[in-house]
JSON list of C-alpha atoms and ligand atoms in Angstrom, two decimals:
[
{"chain": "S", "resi": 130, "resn": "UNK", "atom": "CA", "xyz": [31.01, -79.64, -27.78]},
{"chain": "S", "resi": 131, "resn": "UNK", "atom": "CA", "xyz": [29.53, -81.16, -24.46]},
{"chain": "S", "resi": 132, "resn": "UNK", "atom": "CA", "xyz": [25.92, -79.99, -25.00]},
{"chain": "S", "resi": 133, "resn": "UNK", "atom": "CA", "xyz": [23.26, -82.51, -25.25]},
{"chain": "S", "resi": 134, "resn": "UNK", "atom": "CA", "xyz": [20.28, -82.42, -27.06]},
{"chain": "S", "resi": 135, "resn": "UNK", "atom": "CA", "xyz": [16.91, -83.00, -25.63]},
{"chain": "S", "resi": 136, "resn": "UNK", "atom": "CA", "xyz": [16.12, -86.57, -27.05]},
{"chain": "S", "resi": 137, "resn": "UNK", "atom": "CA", "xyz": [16.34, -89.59, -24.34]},
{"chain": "S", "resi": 138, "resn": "UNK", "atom": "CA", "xyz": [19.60, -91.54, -24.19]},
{"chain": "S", "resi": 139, "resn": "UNK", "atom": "CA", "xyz": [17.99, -94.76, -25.94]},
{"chain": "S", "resi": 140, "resn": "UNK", "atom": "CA", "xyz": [17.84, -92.28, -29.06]},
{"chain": "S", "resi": 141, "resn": "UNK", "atom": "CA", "xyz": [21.37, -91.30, -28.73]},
{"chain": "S", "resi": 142, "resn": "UNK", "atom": "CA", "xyz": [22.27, -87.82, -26.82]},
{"chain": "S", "resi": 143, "resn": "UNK", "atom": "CA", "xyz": [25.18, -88.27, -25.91]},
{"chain": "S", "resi": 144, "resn": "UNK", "atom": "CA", "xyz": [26.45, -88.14, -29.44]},
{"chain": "S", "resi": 145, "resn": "UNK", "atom": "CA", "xyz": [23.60, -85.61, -30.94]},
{"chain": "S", "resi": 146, "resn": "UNK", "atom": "CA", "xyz": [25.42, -83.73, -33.73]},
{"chain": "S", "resi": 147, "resn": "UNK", "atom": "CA", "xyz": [23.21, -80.84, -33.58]},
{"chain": "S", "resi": 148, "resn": "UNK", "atom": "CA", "xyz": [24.92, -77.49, -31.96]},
{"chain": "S", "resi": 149, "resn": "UNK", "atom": "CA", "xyz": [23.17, -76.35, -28.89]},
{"chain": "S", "resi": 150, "resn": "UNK", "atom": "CA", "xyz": [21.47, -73.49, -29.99]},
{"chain": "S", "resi": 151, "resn": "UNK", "atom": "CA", "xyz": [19.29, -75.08, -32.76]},
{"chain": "S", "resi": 152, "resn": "UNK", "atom": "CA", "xyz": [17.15, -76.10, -29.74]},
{"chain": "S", "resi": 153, "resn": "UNK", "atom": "CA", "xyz": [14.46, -73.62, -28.39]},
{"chain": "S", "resi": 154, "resn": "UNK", "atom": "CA", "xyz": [12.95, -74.81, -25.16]},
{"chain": "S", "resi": 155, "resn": "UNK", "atom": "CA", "xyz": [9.17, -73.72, -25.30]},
{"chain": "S", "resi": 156, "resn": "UNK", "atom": "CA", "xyz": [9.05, -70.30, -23.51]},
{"chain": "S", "resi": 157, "resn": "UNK", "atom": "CA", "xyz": [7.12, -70.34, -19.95]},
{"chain": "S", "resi": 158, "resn": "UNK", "atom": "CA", "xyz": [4.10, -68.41, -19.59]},
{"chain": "S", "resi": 159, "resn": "UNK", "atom": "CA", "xyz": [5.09, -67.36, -15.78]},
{"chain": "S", "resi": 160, "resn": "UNK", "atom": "CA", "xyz": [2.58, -64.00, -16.01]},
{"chain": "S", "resi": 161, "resn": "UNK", "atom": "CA", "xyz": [5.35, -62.67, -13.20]},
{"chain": "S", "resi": 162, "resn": "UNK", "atom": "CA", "xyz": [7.38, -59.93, -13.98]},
{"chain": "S", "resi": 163, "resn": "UNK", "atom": "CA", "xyz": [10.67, -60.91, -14.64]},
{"chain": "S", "resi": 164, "resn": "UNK", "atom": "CA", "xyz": [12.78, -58.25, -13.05]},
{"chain": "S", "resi": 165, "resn": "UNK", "atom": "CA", "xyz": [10.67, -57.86, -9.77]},
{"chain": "S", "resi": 166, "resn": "UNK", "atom": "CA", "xyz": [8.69, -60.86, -9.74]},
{"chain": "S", "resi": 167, "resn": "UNK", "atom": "CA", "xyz": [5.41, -59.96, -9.22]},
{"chain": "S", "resi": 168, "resn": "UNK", "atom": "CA", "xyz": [1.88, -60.99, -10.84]},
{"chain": "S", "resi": 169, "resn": "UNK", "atom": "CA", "xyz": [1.21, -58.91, -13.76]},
{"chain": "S", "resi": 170, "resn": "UNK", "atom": "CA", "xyz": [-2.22, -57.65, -14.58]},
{"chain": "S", "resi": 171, "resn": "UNK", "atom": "CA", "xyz": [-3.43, -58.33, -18.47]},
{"chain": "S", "resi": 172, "resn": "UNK", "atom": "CA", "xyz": [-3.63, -55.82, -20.83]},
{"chain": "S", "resi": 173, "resn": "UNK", "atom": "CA", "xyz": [-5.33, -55.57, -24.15]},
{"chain": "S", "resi": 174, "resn": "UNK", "atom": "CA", "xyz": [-3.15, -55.15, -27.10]},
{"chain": "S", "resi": 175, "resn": "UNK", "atom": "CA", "xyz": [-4.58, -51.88, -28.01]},
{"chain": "S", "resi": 176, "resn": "UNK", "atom": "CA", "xyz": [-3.42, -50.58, -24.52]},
{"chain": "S", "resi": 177, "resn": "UNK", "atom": "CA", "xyz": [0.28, -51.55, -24.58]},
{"chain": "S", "resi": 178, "resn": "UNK", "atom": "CA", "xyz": [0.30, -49.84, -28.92]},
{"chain": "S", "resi": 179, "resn": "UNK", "atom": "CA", "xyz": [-1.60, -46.80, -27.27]},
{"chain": "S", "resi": 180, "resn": "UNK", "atom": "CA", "xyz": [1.33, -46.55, -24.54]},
{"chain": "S", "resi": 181, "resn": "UNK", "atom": "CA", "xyz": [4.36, -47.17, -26.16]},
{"chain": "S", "resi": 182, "resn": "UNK", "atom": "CA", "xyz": [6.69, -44.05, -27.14]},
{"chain": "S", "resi": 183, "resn": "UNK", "atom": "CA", "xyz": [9.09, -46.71, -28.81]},
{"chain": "S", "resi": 184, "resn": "UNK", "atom": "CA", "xyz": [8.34, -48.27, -32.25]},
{"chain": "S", "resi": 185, "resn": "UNK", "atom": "CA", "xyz": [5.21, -50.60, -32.53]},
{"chain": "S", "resi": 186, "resn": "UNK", "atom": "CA", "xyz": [7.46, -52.81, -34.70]},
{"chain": "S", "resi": 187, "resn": "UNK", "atom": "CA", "xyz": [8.77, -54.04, -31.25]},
{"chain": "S", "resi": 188, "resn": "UNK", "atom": "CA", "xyz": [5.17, -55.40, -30.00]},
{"chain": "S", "resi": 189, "resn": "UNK", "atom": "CA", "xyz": [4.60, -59.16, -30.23]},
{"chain": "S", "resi": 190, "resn": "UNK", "atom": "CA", "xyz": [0.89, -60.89, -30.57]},
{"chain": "S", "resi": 191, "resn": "UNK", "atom": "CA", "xyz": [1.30, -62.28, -27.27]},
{"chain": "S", "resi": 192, "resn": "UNK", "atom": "CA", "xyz": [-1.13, -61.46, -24.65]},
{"chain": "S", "resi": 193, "resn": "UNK", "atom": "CA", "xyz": [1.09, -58.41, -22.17]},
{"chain": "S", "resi": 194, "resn": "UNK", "atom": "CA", "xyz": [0.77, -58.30, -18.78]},
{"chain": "S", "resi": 195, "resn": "UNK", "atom": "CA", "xyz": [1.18, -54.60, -16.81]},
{"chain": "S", "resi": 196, "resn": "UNK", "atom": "CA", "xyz": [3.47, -54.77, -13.77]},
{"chain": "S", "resi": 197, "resn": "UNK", "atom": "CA", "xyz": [1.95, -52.40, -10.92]},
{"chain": "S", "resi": 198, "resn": "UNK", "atom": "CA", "xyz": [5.19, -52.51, -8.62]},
{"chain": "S", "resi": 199, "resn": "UNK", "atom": "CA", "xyz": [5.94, -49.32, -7.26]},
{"chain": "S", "resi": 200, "resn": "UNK", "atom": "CA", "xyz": [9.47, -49.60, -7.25]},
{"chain": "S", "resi": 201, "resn": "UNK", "atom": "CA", "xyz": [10.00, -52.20, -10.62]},
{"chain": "S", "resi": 202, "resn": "UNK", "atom": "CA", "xyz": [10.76, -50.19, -13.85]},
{"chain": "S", "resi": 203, "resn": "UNK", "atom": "CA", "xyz": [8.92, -52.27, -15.72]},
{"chain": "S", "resi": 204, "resn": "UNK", "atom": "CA", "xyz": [5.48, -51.15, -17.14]},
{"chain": "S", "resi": 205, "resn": "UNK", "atom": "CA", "xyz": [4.38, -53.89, -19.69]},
{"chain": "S", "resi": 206, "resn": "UNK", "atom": "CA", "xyz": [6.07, -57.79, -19.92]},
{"chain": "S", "resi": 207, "resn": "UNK", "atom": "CA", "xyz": [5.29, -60.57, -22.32]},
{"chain": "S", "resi": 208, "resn": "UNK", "atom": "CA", "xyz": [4.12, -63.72, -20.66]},
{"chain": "S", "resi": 209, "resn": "UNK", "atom": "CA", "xyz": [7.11, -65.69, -21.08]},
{"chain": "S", "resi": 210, "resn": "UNK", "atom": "CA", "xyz": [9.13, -62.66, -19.25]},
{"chain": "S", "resi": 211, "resn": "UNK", "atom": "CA", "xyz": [11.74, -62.16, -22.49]},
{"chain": "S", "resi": 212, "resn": "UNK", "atom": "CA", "xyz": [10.23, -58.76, -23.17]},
{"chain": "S", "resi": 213, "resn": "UNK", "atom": "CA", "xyz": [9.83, -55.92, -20.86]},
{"chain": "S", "resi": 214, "resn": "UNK", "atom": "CA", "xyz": [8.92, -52.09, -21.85]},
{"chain": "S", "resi": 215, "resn": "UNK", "atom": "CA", "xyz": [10.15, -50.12, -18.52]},
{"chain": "S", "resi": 216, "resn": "UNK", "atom": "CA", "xyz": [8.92, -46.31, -17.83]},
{"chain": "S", "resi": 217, "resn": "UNK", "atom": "CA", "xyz": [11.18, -44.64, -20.26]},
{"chain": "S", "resi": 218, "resn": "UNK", "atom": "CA", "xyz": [9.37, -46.66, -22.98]},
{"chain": "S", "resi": 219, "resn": "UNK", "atom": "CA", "xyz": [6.06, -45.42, -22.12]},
{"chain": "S", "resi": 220, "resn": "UNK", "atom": "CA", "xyz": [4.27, -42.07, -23.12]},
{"chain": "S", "resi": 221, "resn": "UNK", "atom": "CA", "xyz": [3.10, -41.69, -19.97]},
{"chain": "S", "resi": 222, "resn": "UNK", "atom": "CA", "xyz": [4.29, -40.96, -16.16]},
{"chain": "S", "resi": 223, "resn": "UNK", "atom": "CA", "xyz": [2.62, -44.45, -14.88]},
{"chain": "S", "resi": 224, "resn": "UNK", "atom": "CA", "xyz": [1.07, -43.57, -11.36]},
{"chain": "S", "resi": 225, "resn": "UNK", "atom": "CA", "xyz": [1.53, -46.95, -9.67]},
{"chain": "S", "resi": 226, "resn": "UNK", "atom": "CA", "xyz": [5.42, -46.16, -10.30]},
{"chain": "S", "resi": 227, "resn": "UNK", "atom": "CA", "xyz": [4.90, -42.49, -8.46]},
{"chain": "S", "resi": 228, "resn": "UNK", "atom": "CA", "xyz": [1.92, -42.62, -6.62]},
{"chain": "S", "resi": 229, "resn": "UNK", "atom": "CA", "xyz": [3.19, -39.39, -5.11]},
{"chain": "S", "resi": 230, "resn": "UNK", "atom": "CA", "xyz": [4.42, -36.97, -8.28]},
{"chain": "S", "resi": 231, "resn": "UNK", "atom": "CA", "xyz": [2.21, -34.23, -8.28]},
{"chain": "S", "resi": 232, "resn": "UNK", "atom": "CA", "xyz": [2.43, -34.14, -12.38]},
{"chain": "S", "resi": 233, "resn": "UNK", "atom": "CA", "xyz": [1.36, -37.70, -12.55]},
{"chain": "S", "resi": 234, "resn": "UNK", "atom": "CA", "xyz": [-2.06, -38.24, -13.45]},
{"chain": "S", "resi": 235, "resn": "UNK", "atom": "CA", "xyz": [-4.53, -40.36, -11.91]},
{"chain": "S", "resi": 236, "resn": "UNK", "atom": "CA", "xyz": [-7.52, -40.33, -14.09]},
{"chain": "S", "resi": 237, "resn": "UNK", "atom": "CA", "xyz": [-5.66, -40.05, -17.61]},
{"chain": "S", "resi": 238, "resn": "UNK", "atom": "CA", "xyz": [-8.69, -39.60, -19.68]},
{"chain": "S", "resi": 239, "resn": "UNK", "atom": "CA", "xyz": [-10.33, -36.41, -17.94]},
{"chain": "S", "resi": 240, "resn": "UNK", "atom": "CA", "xyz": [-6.69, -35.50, -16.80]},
{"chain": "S", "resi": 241, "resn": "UNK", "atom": "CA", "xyz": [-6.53, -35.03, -13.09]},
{"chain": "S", "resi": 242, "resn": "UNK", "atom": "CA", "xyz": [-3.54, -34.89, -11.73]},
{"chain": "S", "resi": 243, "resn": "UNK", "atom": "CA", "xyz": [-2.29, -36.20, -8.28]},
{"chain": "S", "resi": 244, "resn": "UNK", "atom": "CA", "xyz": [-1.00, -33.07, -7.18]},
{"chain": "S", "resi": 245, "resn": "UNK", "atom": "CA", "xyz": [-4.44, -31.62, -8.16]},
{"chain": "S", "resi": 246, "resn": "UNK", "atom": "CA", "xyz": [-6.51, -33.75, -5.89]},
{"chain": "S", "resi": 247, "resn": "UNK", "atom": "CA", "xyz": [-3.94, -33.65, -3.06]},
{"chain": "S", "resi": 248, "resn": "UNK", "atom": "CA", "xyz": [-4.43, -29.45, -3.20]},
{"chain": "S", "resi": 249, "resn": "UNK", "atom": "CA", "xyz": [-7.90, -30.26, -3.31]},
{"chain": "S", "resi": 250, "resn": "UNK", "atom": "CA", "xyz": [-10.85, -29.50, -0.74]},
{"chain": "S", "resi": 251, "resn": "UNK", "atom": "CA", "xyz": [-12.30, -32.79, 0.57]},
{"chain": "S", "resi": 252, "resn": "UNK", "atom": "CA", "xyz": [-15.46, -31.18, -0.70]},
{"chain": "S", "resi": 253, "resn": "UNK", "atom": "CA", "xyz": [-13.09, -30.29, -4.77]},
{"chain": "S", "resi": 254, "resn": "UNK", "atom": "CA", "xyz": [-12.48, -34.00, -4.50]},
{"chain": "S", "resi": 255, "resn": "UNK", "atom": "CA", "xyz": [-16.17, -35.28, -4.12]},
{"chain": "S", "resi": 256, "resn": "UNK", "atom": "CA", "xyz": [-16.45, -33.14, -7.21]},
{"chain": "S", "resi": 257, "resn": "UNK", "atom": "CA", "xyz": [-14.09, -34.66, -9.10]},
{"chain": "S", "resi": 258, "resn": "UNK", "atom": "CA", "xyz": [-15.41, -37.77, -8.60]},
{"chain": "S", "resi": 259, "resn": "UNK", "atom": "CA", "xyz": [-18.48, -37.13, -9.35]},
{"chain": "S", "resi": 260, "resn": "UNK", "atom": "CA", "xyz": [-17.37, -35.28, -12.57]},
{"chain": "S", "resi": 261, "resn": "UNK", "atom": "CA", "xyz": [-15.14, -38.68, -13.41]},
{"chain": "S", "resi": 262, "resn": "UNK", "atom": "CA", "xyz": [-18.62, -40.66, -12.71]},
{"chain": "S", "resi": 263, "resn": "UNK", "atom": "CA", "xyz": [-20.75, -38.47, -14.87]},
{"chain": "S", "resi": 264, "resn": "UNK", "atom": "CA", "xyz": [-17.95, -38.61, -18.35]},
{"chain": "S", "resi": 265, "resn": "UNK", "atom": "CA", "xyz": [-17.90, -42.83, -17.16]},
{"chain": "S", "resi": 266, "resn": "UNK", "atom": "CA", "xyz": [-21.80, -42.89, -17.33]},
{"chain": "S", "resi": 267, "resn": "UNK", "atom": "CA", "xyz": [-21.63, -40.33, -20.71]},
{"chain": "S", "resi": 268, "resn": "UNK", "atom": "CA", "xyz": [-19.21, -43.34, -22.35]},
{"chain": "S", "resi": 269, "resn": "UNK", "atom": "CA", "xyz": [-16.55, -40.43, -22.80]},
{"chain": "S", "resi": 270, "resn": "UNK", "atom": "CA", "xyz": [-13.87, -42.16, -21.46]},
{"chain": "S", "resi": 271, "resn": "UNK", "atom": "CA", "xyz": [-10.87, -44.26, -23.23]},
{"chain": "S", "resi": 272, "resn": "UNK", "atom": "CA", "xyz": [-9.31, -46.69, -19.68]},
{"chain": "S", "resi": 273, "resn": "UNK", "atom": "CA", "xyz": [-7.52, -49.38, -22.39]},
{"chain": "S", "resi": 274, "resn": "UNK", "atom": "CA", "xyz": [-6.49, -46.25, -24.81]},
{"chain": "S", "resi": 275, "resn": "UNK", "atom": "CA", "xyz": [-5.08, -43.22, -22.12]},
{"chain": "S", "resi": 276, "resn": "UNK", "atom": "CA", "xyz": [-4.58, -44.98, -19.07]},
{"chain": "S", "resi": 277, "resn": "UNK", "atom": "CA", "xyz": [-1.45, -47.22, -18.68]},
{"chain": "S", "resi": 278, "resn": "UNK", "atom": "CA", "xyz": [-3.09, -49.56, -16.44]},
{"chain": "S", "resi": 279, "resn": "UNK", "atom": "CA", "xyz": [-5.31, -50.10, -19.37]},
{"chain": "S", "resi": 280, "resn": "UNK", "atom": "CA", "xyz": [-8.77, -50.04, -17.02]},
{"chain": "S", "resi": 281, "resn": "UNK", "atom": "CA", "xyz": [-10.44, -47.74, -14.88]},
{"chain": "S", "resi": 282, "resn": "UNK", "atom": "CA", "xyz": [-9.22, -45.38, -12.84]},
{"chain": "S", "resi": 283, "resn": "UNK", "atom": "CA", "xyz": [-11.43, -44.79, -10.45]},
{"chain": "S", "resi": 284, "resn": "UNK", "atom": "CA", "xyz": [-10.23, -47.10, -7.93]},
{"chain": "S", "resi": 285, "resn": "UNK", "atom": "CA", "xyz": [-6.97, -45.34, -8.62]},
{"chain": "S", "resi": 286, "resn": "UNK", "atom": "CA", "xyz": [-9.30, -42.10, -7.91]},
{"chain": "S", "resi": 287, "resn": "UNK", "atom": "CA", "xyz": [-10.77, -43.29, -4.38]},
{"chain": "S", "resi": 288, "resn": "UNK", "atom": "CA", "xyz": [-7.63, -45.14, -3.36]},
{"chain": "S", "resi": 289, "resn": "UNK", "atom": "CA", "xyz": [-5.44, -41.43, -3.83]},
{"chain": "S", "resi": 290, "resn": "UNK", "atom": "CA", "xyz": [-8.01, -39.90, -2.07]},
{"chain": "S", "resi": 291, "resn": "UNK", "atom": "CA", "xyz": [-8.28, -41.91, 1.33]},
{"chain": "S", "resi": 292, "resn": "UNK", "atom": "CA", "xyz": [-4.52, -41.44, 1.44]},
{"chain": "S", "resi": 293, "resn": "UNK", "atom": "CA", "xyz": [-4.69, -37.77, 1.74]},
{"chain": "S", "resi": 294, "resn": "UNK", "atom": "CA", "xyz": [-7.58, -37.72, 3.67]},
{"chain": "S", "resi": 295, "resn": "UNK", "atom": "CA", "xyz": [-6.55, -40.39, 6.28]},
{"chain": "S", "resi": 296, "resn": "UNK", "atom": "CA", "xyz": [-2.83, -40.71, 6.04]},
{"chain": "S", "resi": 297, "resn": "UNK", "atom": "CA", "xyz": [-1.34, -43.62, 8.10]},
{"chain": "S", "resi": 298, "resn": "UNK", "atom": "CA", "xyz": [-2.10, -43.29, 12.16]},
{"chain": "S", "resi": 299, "resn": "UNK", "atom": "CA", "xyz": [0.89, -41.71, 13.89]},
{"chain": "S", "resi": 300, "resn": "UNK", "atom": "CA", "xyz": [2.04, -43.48, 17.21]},
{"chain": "S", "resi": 301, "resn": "UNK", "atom": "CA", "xyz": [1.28, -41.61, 19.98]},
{"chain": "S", "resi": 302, "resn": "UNK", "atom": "CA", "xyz": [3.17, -42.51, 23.43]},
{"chain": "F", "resi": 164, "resn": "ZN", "atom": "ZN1", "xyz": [7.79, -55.57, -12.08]}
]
C-alpha cells in the first residue's frame, strides 16, 4: 500500500499503517450543483420531504440546495454535492426543467398550468394573477410545501407571462 495518511512527514507518513479509507476528508460545502455546476438556491427541509416520491429515509439534516438549470436533472443537492435527487425522484413536473410543457404547473398551490396561461387571453392572465394575489394575501397558499422551488411562484407567474406576450424580437432584414 502506497497511500499516505494525512499527518505531516515529521509525524511519520510515509510509513502510516492505517489503510486509506479510514480517512474521511471533511466534505466541501460548494452550494454548486455537482452534475451541472451551477449555484443552488436553499431550500427548507420541509420542502425537499414534501417533494420527494422516494423514501424520506434517504434525506440527510443538511441544509439542500434546489438546482434551477433547465437542462440539469437534478432538482435538490446536499451542500457537499454527494447527494442529488434528479426529476424522476420528485412528485412533481419541476417547471424550471420544462418551462415549456403545457402539463407543468407554474403556480403549484392554486394549480395553473403553463399550457393554461399560454391559451390564455392577456386579459384570462391578469385574472389569474390577480386570483394568485388574492389566495397570497388570504394566507391560502403552501410555496415551501407544493411548489418544488420551495418559494413563491409568482415571479414564476409574471416571468411565463412576458414570454408569451413578448416572445424574443425576430430579425427583420
Ligand atoms: Zn444542476
Amino acid at each position: 500500500m502506497t497511500d499516505s495518511c494525512c499527518c505531516p512527514p515529521e509525524a511519520g507518513n510515509a510509513v502510516c499503517e492505517l489503510p486509506a479509507q479510514s480517512f474521511h476528508r471533511p466534505p466541501r460545502a460548494t452550494h454548486t450543483c455537482p452534475v451541472c455546476g451551477e449555484r443552488g438556491k436553499p431550500v427548507l427541509g420541509q420542502t425537499v420531504k414534501a417533494l420527494l416520491s422516494v423514501s424520506l429515509r434517504a434525506v440527510q439534516e443538511v441544509k439542500y440546495l434546489f438546482c434551477k438549470t433547465q437542462t440539469c436533472p437534478v432538482v435538490y443537492f446536499s451542500p457537499d454535492g454527494e447527494q442529488t435527487f434528479t426529476i424522476e425522484q420528485v412528485r412533481e413536473r419541476v417547471y424550471q426543467k420544462e418551462p415549456d410543457g403545457d402539463d407543468v404547473f407554474v403556480c403549484y398551490c392554486f394549480r395553473h398550468t403553463v399550457g393554461e396561461l399560454r391559451a390564455a387571453s392577456p386579459e384570462s392572465r391578469r385574472i389569474i394573477v390577480d386570483d394568485i394575489n388574492t389566495g397570497i394575501n388570504a394566507g391560502q397558499c403552501a410555496c415551501d410545501l407544493r411548489n418544488p422551488q420551495g418559494s413563491c411562484c409568482l415571479g414564476n407567474v409574471r416571468g411565463l407571462i412576458k414570454r408569451i406576450e413578448a416572445p424574443p424580437a425576430v430579425m427583420v432584414k
